[in-house]
XYZ file of C-alpha atoms in Angstrom:
654
model
C 24.648 -10.797 -18.158
C 23.301 -7.970 -20.645
C 23.179 -7.008 -24.106
C 24.475 -3.725 -25.204
C 21.895 -1.026 -25.661
C 21.905 0.854 -28.925
C 21.210 4.167 -29.168
C 17.906 4.517 -31.356
C 18.536 7.158 -34.267
C 16.068 6.561 -36.579
C 12.382 5.372 -36.713
C 13.285 2.929 -39.123
C 16.375 1.302 -37.527
C 15.591 -2.492 -36.897
C 12.149 -2.706 -37.042
C 9.445 -1.894 -39.764
C 7.173 1.498 -38.087
C 3.414 1.002 -37.540
C 1.312 3.730 -38.897
C 0.263 5.289 -36.176
C -3.295 5.428 -37.400
C -6.214 6.940 -35.410
C -8.074 3.253 -35.798
C -4.772 1.379 -34.569
C -4.112 3.875 -31.725
C -7.792 4.071 -30.709
C -8.460 0.184 -30.797
C -5.203 -0.664 -28.240
C -6.498 2.359 -25.799
C -9.521 0.781 -26.104
C -9.107 -2.640 -25.906
C -6.861 -2.123 -22.889
C -9.123 0.365 -21.149
C -11.503 -2.453 -21.076
C -9.231 -5.099 -19.347
C -8.423 -2.824 -16.750
C -12.160 -1.503 -16.131
C -13.358 -5.155 -15.662
C -10.331 -5.020 -13.074
C -12.395 -3.004 -10.429
C -13.725 -4.089 -7.508
C -17.259 -3.371 -6.448
C -16.166 -0.795 -3.715
C -14.265 0.944 -6.467
C -10.789 0.363 -5.870
C -8.025 -1.780 -8.051
C -5.431 -4.188 -6.209
C -2.932 -6.182 -8.066
C -0.373 -8.709 -6.995
C 2.607 -7.839 -4.697
C 5.238 -10.475 -5.089
C 8.503 -10.548 -3.495
C 11.075 -13.364 -3.465
C 10.892 -16.051 -2.109
C 11.898 -14.985 1.660
C 8.317 -14.111 2.061
C 6.283 -17.836 1.713
C 9.206 -19.772 3.002
C 8.529 -17.178 6.539
C 5.062 -18.350 6.115
C 6.281 -22.000 6.547
C 8.409 -21.235 9.373
C 5.853 -19.213 11.109
C 3.831 -22.192 10.855
C 6.245 -24.382 12.180
C 6.841 -21.679 15.119
C 3.650 -21.529 16.581
C 2.602 -25.679 15.535
C -0.021 -24.084 13.367
C 0.301 -26.215 10.472
C -2.171 -26.177 7.978
C -0.428 -28.991 5.933
C -2.822 -28.720 2.238
C -1.644 -24.867 2.044
C 2.109 -25.597 3.364
C 2.132 -28.444 -0.118
C 0.930 -25.498 -1.903
C 3.357 -22.884 -0.804
C 6.315 -25.711 -1.486
C 5.529 -26.522 -4.676
C 5.521 -22.465 -5.021
C 9.438 -22.038 -3.507
C 10.421 -25.242 -5.863
C 9.225 -23.717 -8.852
C 11.211 -20.624 -8.369
C 14.294 -22.432 -7.817
C 17.341 -21.153 -10.129
C 19.011 -23.862 -12.118
C 22.407 -23.689 -9.933
C 20.140 -24.428 -6.965
C 19.651 -21.021 -5.103
C 16.902 -18.569 -4.865
C 17.291 -14.590 -6.228
C 16.005 -12.052 -4.812
C 14.692 -10.742 -8.447
C 13.746 -13.505 -11.329
C 16.780 -13.904 -13.494
C 18.886 -12.491 -10.184
C 22.159 -14.094 -8.638
C 21.245 -16.274 -5.944
C 21.187 -15.001 -2.699
C 22.205 -17.047 1.001
C 19.802 -15.734 3.039
C 16.820 -16.659 0.831
C 18.129 -19.543 -0.401
C 18.613 -20.494 3.301
C 14.900 -19.902 4.241
C 13.641 -21.236 1.317
C 15.911 -24.598 1.932
C 14.419 -24.848 5.403
C 11.249 -23.869 4.759
C 11.110 -27.128 1.851
C 12.582 -29.434 4.561
C 9.908 -28.328 7.256
C 7.475 -28.967 4.516
C 8.926 -32.770 4.009
C 11.120 -32.488 1.259
C 14.498 -35.007 1.385
C 17.449 -33.601 1.931
C 18.661 -36.369 -0.696
C 16.232 -34.831 -3.087
C 18.008 -33.374 -5.963
C 16.588 -29.387 -5.715
C 17.603 -29.800 -2.031
C 21.050 -31.770 -2.508
C 21.708 -28.671 -5.488
C 20.807 -26.008 -2.797
C 22.405 -27.242 0.239
C 25.877 -27.316 -1.906
C 24.996 -23.876 -2.989
C 25.099 -22.679 0.160
C 27.927 -24.464 1.685
C 29.829 -22.893 -1.189
C 29.770 -19.774 0.015
C 30.364 -20.412 3.413
C 27.103 -22.275 5.335
C 24.066 -20.903 6.725
C 26.155 -18.865 9.538
C 26.620 -16.299 6.092
C 23.159 -15.481 6.257
C 21.624 -11.854 6.942
C 20.575 -10.778 10.710
C 16.996 -11.120 10.208
C 17.750 -14.750 8.691
C 20.079 -15.796 11.554
C 17.246 -14.473 14.346
C 14.948 -16.858 12.664
C 17.685 -19.534 12.943
C 18.033 -18.502 16.580
C 14.714 -19.276 17.537
C 14.685 -22.447 15.681
C 17.566 -23.291 17.931
C 19.784 -23.736 14.936
C 22.328 -21.021 16.330
C 23.396 -19.495 19.733
C 21.758 -16.683 20.463
C 25.623 -15.017 20.102
C 25.008 -15.466 16.422
C 22.435 -12.155 16.625
C 22.988 -8.566 17.602
C 22.020 -7.727 21.023
C 18.808 -5.737 20.919
C 17.210 -5.512 24.153
C 13.393 -4.516 25.188
C 15.825 -1.799 27.220
C 15.609 0.253 23.981
C 12.353 0.797 24.271
C 13.589 3.231 26.826
C 16.748 5.127 25.169
C 16.000 8.996 25.301
C 15.337 10.935 21.893
C 18.796 12.544 22.209
C 20.435 8.941 22.456
C 22.037 7.902 18.760
C 19.854 5.236 18.390
C 15.762 5.621 18.861
C 12.867 4.560 17.497
C 12.094 7.870 16.174
C 15.405 7.785 13.586
C 14.801 4.912 12.006
C 12.238 4.128 9.117
C 8.504 3.340 9.887
C 9.138 -0.248 8.547
C 12.441 -0.865 10.746
C 10.293 0.170 14.023
C 7.546 -2.370 13.506
C 9.497 -5.077 12.533
C 11.962 -4.402 15.596
C 9.769 -3.252 18.671
C 7.783 -6.886 18.598
C 11.330 -8.917 18.229
C 13.006 -6.901 20.877
C 10.556 -9.016 22.845
C 11.674 -12.210 20.946
C 15.538 -11.592 21.138
C 15.248 -10.735 24.820
C 13.376 -13.437 25.979
C 15.465 -15.824 23.524
C 11.993 -17.688 22.726
C 12.070 -21.104 21.118
C 9.779 -22.217 18.380
C 7.863 -24.706 18.568
C 8.990 -27.054 16.052
C 6.702 -29.591 16.818
C 8.967 -32.257 14.034
C 12.347 -30.759 15.938
C 13.688 -30.345 11.957
C 17.121 -28.700 11.994
C 19.410 -27.696 8.894
C 22.277 -28.815 10.239
C 23.914 -29.773 7.488
C 23.810 -26.018 5.883
C 26.843 -25.258 8.261
C 30.432 -25.388 7.404
C 31.255 -25.089 11.260
C 29.382 -26.249 14.170
C 26.781 -23.063 14.667
C 28.588 -23.662 18.489
C 31.946 -23.315 17.413
C 31.282 -20.585 14.498
C 33.200 -17.526 15.643
C 32.622 -15.256 12.591
C 28.763 -14.496 12.490
C 29.755 -10.513 12.240
C 32.343 -10.717 9.320
C 30.347 -8.518 7.572
C 31.059 -5.831 10.103
C 33.742 -3.703 8.370
C 33.315 -0.080 9.426
C 34.670 1.397 12.275
C 31.640 2.283 14.118
C 30.071 -1.084 13.674
C 33.192 -2.577 15.086
C 32.729 -0.239 17.747
C 29.084 -1.154 18.271
C 30.453 -4.855 18.567
C 32.474 -4.227 21.307
C 29.391 -2.805 23.213
C 27.426 -5.816 22.009
C 29.409 -7.966 24.239
C 29.779 -6.054 27.233
C 25.729 -5.905 27.282
C 25.679 -9.534 27.221
C 28.182 -9.357 29.895
C 25.768 -6.656 31.819
C 22.513 -8.068 30.855
C 22.259 -10.085 34.120
C 22.641 -7.051 36.039
C 19.752 -5.035 34.305
C 17.005 -4.908 37.221
C 13.875 -7.203 36.780
C 11.698 -3.589 37.548
C 13.456 -2.327 34.460
C 12.567 -5.453 31.985
C 9.393 -5.571 32.740
C 9.527 -1.493 32.433
C 10.695 -2.110 28.971
C 8.535 -4.858 27.850
C 5.035 -3.261 28.657
C 6.441 -0.600 26.473
C 7.121 -2.332 23.947
C 3.949 -4.595 24.000
C 1.622 -1.216 24.174
C 3.489 0.188 21.507
C 2.922 -2.369 18.953
C -0.227 -3.307 20.472
C -1.630 -0.043 20.019
C -0.183 -0.203 16.505
C -1.822 -3.513 15.469
C -3.978 -1.933 12.710
C -6.575 -4.248 12.841
C -7.460 -6.907 10.030
C -4.365 -4.755 8.146
C -1.949 -5.904 10.447
C 1.221 -4.274 12.509
C 2.569 -1.888 9.572
C 0.371 -3.863 7.043
C 3.805 -5.605 6.332
C 4.231 -9.243 6.353
C 7.454 -9.220 8.823
C 5.910 -6.445 11.424
C 2.844 -8.745 11.253
C 4.742 -12.225 12.289
C 6.945 -10.605 14.844
C 3.708 -9.050 16.688
C 2.139 -12.173 16.183
C 4.688 -14.366 17.673
C 5.467 -11.797 20.269
C 1.714 -11.874 21.438
C 2.471 -15.102 22.623
C 5.379 -14.727 24.046
C 3.871 -12.564 26.450
C 1.216 -14.622 26.684
C -1.897 -13.554 25.566
C -4.117 -16.443 24.876
C -4.890 -17.893 21.669
C -8.617 -16.963 22.057
C -7.888 -13.415 22.484
C -9.619 -11.242 19.926
C -6.136 -9.168 18.960
C -4.453 -12.220 18.488
C -6.830 -13.630 16.351
C -7.305 -10.553 14.214
C -3.533 -10.527 14.313
C -3.382 -14.340 12.335
C -5.605 -13.247 10.173
C -3.661 -10.728 8.957
C -1.159 -12.811 7.966
C -3.677 -14.747 5.917
C -5.026 -11.776 4.163
C -1.596 -11.596 2.641
C -2.110 -15.242 0.463
C -2.339 -15.454 -2.975
C -3.676 -19.288 -4.226
C -3.842 -20.340 -7.433
C -5.042 -24.208 -8.010
C -1.522 -26.214 -6.583
C 0.270 -23.403 -5.674
C 0.293 -20.320 -3.049
C 2.454 -17.738 -2.263
C 2.414 -15.084 0.354
C 2.926 -11.114 -0.426
C 4.714 -8.897 1.996
C 1.928 -6.528 1.852
C -0.892 -4.952 -0.356
C -0.882 -2.231 -2.515
C -4.840 -1.007 -3.767
C -4.435 2.780 -2.414
C -1.648 3.162 -4.972
C -2.675 1.193 -7.559
C -5.816 2.694 -7.941
C -4.431 6.293 -7.567
C -2.322 5.364 -10.562
C -5.253 3.574 -12.567
C -7.304 6.536 -12.467
C -4.393 8.828 -13.593
C -4.285 6.417 -16.290
C -8.265 6.423 -16.893
C -7.788 10.021 -16.713
C -5.454 10.205 -19.337
C -7.663 8.547 -21.822
C -10.439 10.006 -21.176
C -9.549 13.273 -22.302
C -9.641 12.416 -25.510
C -12.959 10.895 -26.074
C -14.921 10.821 -23.165
C -16.636 7.400 -22.188
C -19.503 6.872 -19.958
C -18.328 3.558 -18.385
C -14.827 4.905 -17.448
C -16.137 7.985 -16.196
C -18.311 5.965 -14.072
C -15.772 3.749 -13.239
C -13.243 6.775 -12.184
C -16.151 8.307 -10.048
C -16.203 5.334 -8.040
C -12.438 5.067 -7.742
C -12.160 8.995 -6.580
C -14.778 8.766 -3.761
C -13.386 5.150 -2.253
C -10.140 7.072 -2.781
C -11.606 10.314 -0.652
C -12.613 8.344 1.955
C -9.575 6.622 2.754
C -7.648 9.995 3.532
C -6.329 10.110 6.613
C -6.827 13.049 9.020
C -6.537 13.312 12.639
C -5.614 9.627 13.344
C -2.177 9.867 15.869
C 0.828 8.546 13.884
C 4.671 8.550 14.019
C 5.264 11.477 11.444
C 3.791 13.495 14.150
C 7.088 13.155 16.260
C 8.561 15.954 13.659
C 5.605 17.139 12.892
C 3.345 17.838 15.664
C 1.542 20.299 14.676
C 0.587 19.882 11.441
C -2.675 18.716 10.191
C -3.278 15.295 8.883
C -4.091 14.853 5.113
C -2.147 11.570 3.989
C -3.199 8.406 2.274
C -1.840 5.190 2.877
C -0.348 2.710 0.672
C -2.711 -0.083 1.954
C -6.184 -0.799 2.375
C -5.524 0.513 6.202
C -2.308 1.652 8.167
C -3.110 4.762 10.212
C 0.037 5.535 11.917
C 2.104 5.712 8.447
C 0.355 7.591 5.617
C 2.662 7.497 2.320
C 3.574 10.917 1.154
C 4.063 9.299 -2.251
C 0.675 7.533 -2.154
C -0.730 11.171 -0.864
C 0.902 12.940 -3.832
C -0.815 10.701 -6.380
C -3.984 10.143 -5.056
C -4.789 14.130 -4.651
C -3.345 14.757 -7.747
C -6.188 12.279 -9.562
C -8.438 14.155 -6.873
C -7.370 17.791 -8.617
C -7.607 16.622 -12.358
C -11.399 15.125 -11.355
C -12.010 19.777 -11.014
C -14.971 18.465 -9.000
C -16.273 20.528 -5.783
C -16.784 17.804 -3.757
C -13.007 16.844 -3.411
C -11.816 20.183 -2.400
C -11.274 19.588 1.165
C -9.527 16.478 0.819
C -6.887 18.224 -1.429
C -6.311 21.449 0.775
C -5.760 18.981 3.212
C -3.146 16.585 1.207
C -1.161 20.163 0.157
C -0.979 21.200 3.452
C 0.045 17.878 4.787
C 2.447 17.539 1.673
C 3.732 20.772 2.233
C 4.759 20.456 5.868
C 6.033 17.115 5.756
C 9.539 18.627 3.242
C 12.876 17.651 4.748
C 15.254 20.324 5.217
C 17.002 19.324 2.108
C 13.939 20.173 0.380
C 13.831 16.625 -0.963
C 11.260 14.091 0.674
C 11.141 10.708 2.151
C 8.209 8.398 2.040
C 6.867 8.396 5.677
C 9.250 10.962 7.589
C 10.942 14.090 7.811
C 14.404 14.160 7.901
C 14.667 10.727 8.284
C 18.414 11.032 8.214
C 20.354 9.063 10.501
C 22.988 7.537 7.754
C 25.086 6.302 10.761
C 22.742 3.566 11.608
C 22.951 1.823 8.189
C 26.151 0.908 9.841
C 25.333 -0.515 13.147
C 25.693 -5.335 12.958
C 21.656 -5.187 12.990
C 21.156 -3.151 9.478
C 23.123 -5.507 7.482
C 20.335 -4.329 4.956
C 21.245 -0.751 5.179
C 17.910 0.451 4.670
C 17.102 1.008 8.583
C 16.263 4.826 7.771
C 13.977 6.813 5.224
C 15.837 9.783 3.957
C 14.454 12.074 1.180
C 14.617 10.245 -2.575
C 13.974 12.282 -6.003
C 11.722 9.947 -7.049
C 9.183 10.380 -4.038
C 10.413 14.658 -4.272
C 9.200 14.719 -8.383
C 5.764 13.530 -7.342
C 5.302 15.935 -4.472
C 6.177 18.853 -6.998
C 3.823 17.207 -9.504
C 1.402 17.926 -7.021
C 2.188 21.254 -5.376
C 2.930 22.856 -8.784
C -0.548 21.968 -9.560
C -1.765 23.720 -6.822
C 0.767 26.214 -6.363
C -1.801 29.478 -8.435
C -4.147 29.066 -5.812
C -1.887 28.627 -2.844
C 1.371 30.705 -3.486
C 2.594 29.777 0.097
C 3.692 26.354 -1.736
C 5.758 28.195 -3.855
C 9.163 28.293 -1.731
C 8.182 24.721 -1.158
C 8.154 24.009 -4.843
C 11.203 25.738 -5.326
C 13.693 24.117 -2.432
C 12.480 20.812 -3.611
C 13.547 21.664 -7.451
C 16.911 22.642 -5.832
C 17.018 19.617 -4.129
C 16.249 17.254 -7.479
C 19.399 19.252 -9.543
C 21.508 18.644 -7.046
C 20.591 15.211 -7.430
C 20.857 14.761 -11.041
C 23.878 11.985 -11.880
C 25.746 13.277 -14.386
C 24.948 11.785 -17.060
C 21.284 13.168 -16.997
C 19.201 10.579 -15.095
C 17.985 10.408 -11.302
C 18.204 7.060 -9.158
C 15.243 5.501 -8.493
C 14.301 3.930 -4.792
C 11.080 2.826 -5.262
C 10.730 1.580 -8.951
C 13.610 -0.102 -11.239
C 16.136 2.048 -11.187
C 16.933 4.812 -13.163
C 14.518 5.354 -15.951
C 11.716 5.452 -12.782
C 13.288 8.071 -11.450
C 13.958 10.161 -14.182
C 10.230 9.575 -15.256
C 9.136 10.685 -11.710
C 11.462 14.033 -11.904
C 10.230 15.237 -15.321
C 6.849 14.517 -14.408
C 6.846 16.520 -11.464
C 9.417 19.379 -13.452
C 6.484 19.587 -15.848
C 3.629 20.408 -13.367
C 6.145 22.533 -11.326
C 6.530 24.747 -14.222
C 10.919 24.561 -15.317
C 11.138 25.157 -18.602
C 11.808 22.424 -21.197
C 14.538 24.136 -22.359
C 15.841 23.612 -18.801
C 19.215 21.898 -18.570
C 18.592 19.249 -16.423
C 15.638 18.242 -18.731
C 17.940 18.019 -21.824
C 20.406 16.439 -19.921
C 17.741 13.662 -18.640
C 15.897 13.794 -22.653
C 19.428 13.182 -23.994
C 20.313 10.326 -21.095
C 16.751 8.570 -21.850
C 17.550 8.603 -25.856
C 20.643 7.057 -25.507
C 19.190 4.149 -23.256
C 16.225 3.185 -26.311
C 16.672 0.033 -27.716
C 17.002 -0.576 -31.453
C 13.591 -2.105 -31.123
C 11.908 1.296 -29.905
C 11.724 -0.080 -26.458
C 13.194 0.453 -23.292
C 14.511 -1.869 -20.213
C 16.466 -1.772 -17.019
C 17.276 -4.778 -14.761
C 17.479 -4.066 -11.165
C 21.142 -5.663 -11.464
C 21.490 -1.780 -11.867
C 21.418 -1.270 -8.171
C 24.357 -3.209 -7.649
C 26.426 -1.635 -10.561
C 25.705 1.638 -11.576
C 27.342 1.255 -15.258
C 24.725 -0.507 -16.571
C 21.698 2.216 -15.772
C 19.228 2.205 -17.679
C 19.946 -1.134 -19.475
C 18.553 -4.967 -19.650
C 18.614 -7.706 -21.743
C 15.691 -6.743 -23.190
C 12.754 -4.452 -23.757
C 10.052 -4.314 -21.175
C 6.757 -2.811 -21.756
C 7.153 -1.003 -17.826
C 10.148 1.307 -18.498
C 9.000 1.639 -22.040
C 5.999 3.220 -20.910
C 8.025 5.226 -18.355
C 10.405 6.611 -20.742
C 7.695 8.080 -22.854
C 5.639 9.669 -20.239
C 8.904 11.323 -19.229
C 10.169 12.432 -22.474
C 6.374 13.558 -23.141
C 6.670 15.428 -20.112
C 9.810 16.962 -21.194
C 7.889 18.242 -24.503
C 9.399 15.517 -26.925
C 6.230 14.590 -28.083
C 7.193 14.733 -31.973
C 10.499 13.281 -31.471
C 11.246 9.597 -33.481
C 11.793 8.171 -30.038
C 8.889 8.627 -28.630
C 7.123 7.104 -32.102
C 9.556 4.579 -31.815
C 8.252 3.755 -28.455
C 4.615 4.167 -28.925
C 5.453 1.437 -32.110
C 7.111 -1.042 -29.242
C 4.062 -0.635 -27.243
C 1.490 -1.070 -29.897
C 3.263 -4.369 -30.998
C 3.954 -5.875 -27.769
C 0.442 -5.672 -27.085
C -1.088 -9.273 -26.012
C -4.792 -10.177 -27.246
C -6.248 -9.483 -24.327
C -5.230 -6.011 -24.884
C -2.557 -5.723 -21.768
C 1.131 -6.260 -22.069
C 3.283 -8.954 -20.277
C 6.458 -8.359 -18.257
C 8.370 -11.511 -16.703
C 10.520 -8.578 -14.866
C 10.435 -7.683 -11.160
C 10.002 -3.556 -11.594
C 10.606 -2.118 -7.681
C 13.208 -2.364 -4.855
C 11.615 -2.800 -1.254
C 15.420 -2.002 -0.541
C 17.892 -1.986 -3.071
C 19.980 -4.551 -3.447
C 18.620 -6.537 -0.717
C 14.770 -7.195 -0.773
C 12.684 -6.963 -4.701
C 9.246 -6.560 -5.891
C 6.490 -7.142 -9.040
C 4.114 -4.887 -9.082
C 1.738 -6.735 -11.077
C -0.229 -4.110 -12.217
C 2.563 -1.821 -13.771
C 2.904 -4.010 -17.252
C -1.143 -3.596 -17.588
C -1.735 0.566 -16.321
C 1.415 2.313 -17.281
C 1.305 1.150 -21.201
C -1.933 2.054 -21.259
C -1.188 5.558 -19.463
C 1.939 6.753 -21.984
C -0.638 5.492 -25.288
C -3.159 7.988 -24.086
C -0.777 10.721 -22.885
C 0.888 10.130 -26.906
C -2.445 9.989 -28.291
C -3.571 13.186 -26.373
C 0.158 15.037 -27.438
C -0.995 13.765 -31.184
C -4.496 15.718 -31.329
C -2.747 18.824 -29.712
C -0.388 19.147 -32.286
C -2.893 18.795 -35.382
């Protein structure tokens, strides 16, 4: 699966070292920067494609058939995309070159069949055989089975009992919306309506997938064979009792719960950015509006539909649908990249682009808007940024740290107020263990990941090392002016010390994987003032250098989420991981090391003629083990950022 990673110990091992002349380095930086500047929008932001596995484009086709709103030309293009992504064995993986995933493969097969592909076509036969060899479509995950239930392909007993009355549970109850992550709530609330009323897809062609089942769906008894824990099995007993008792629920209670669910998601519809600004929640909301009888010409319903279409990427005869978009994240990271490259030689075009970008970002700060995070911090003033163009209920701690850090580095008085608000908000969003989750405080009810619905094990949003590292990156920059942040920073550093793996790295929750996590923490340690000789830093440096490949680069595969024995390793290096490793080592004071020189060589050698780099791999998890992403901007700006920092460190040493 993976080739052996060889520790890099010499600047001339297995490759010819470049001279690193000022001309070579400056030329590489100038070419990449020019390309990056050319991608800035007129409004000032950058946004790159955000690609997921084939589940999302397949679900788009399924949605069209659910609603009987079929755009034939678009369907052809999405089906072309799906066929092109199929693995040689007939399956569909969750990330490029990964193992096949049964849920993704079932949805892709169903979508292609709905689009008109014959079940006797070679690619369909291979997919069908692969699915049957793994137990059939009954083995798909819960979200896939819910889709199949709405299309009347399995009975409703094949999905968890999730009645809309869940909306009426008190906060002290073991399950409550406040106890699950933002992405879970926005997906689940409209889903409660769909499942409670057992909605039926219009499915105008009445197309089914009976051929994908080993046992006829109505005779299948093992829809929940994946539930192994005592808690999960106990909840299955309650599930059966709930189904038996459902007819006894008073009509007034059901109507009250339905109205509460409707009101909850309708107020969060988020205009043209959609519920939660994430695809699955947006589709569920749109279908729930239809179920509730909201007419097609209703403005909110029309906008909800358009918000979904805004996620489409159409290129020639192919199209796919993104899970969401990432303009604030992309723009914040590009701003940090350009600030680094501009330290050496002030460039008027770069300064103009930065000014435009930072003004755009500052205007996107969320202040007094309502947000779910206020459930835990009702008296904390707002000051965060979202990930997407608009997502006012769900500012993101990670994005906020990155954007505010870029504003701090601009050293302009006009940004003083948004910086102050961001610092107060970040400090106030710290969890009790000293770390930071992405959207909520102390969202740590881990038992919820063992209920039957949560077979993806991502129902909560606990603190993680990567987000926490960026929070102290910001607060470390502000602590001289705000000594009240020192205790916050110290508590977070202690949390990160406890989170360090025994071999010296940190887990990467939001980027692949241990290289990403280690970069995140070391950059935070640098601005927080952790000494370079600190044992945690020395151990991390030793781990990073041990993972360098013979060609001078670094790489890490998403397999490391499934098998920690291959953490920090891959069959090939990538510009993204090499850039992260370089940035991490430079933060740790390793500017003069042969490993850093070799890493810079790798980036210079692998730069394309257009100035960018090209990595094929998916580079981040949406949810580790079950959902992966490819940020199309990461191989464009991270290598430039690393070379810019490398150049600045060289100049500082002269």
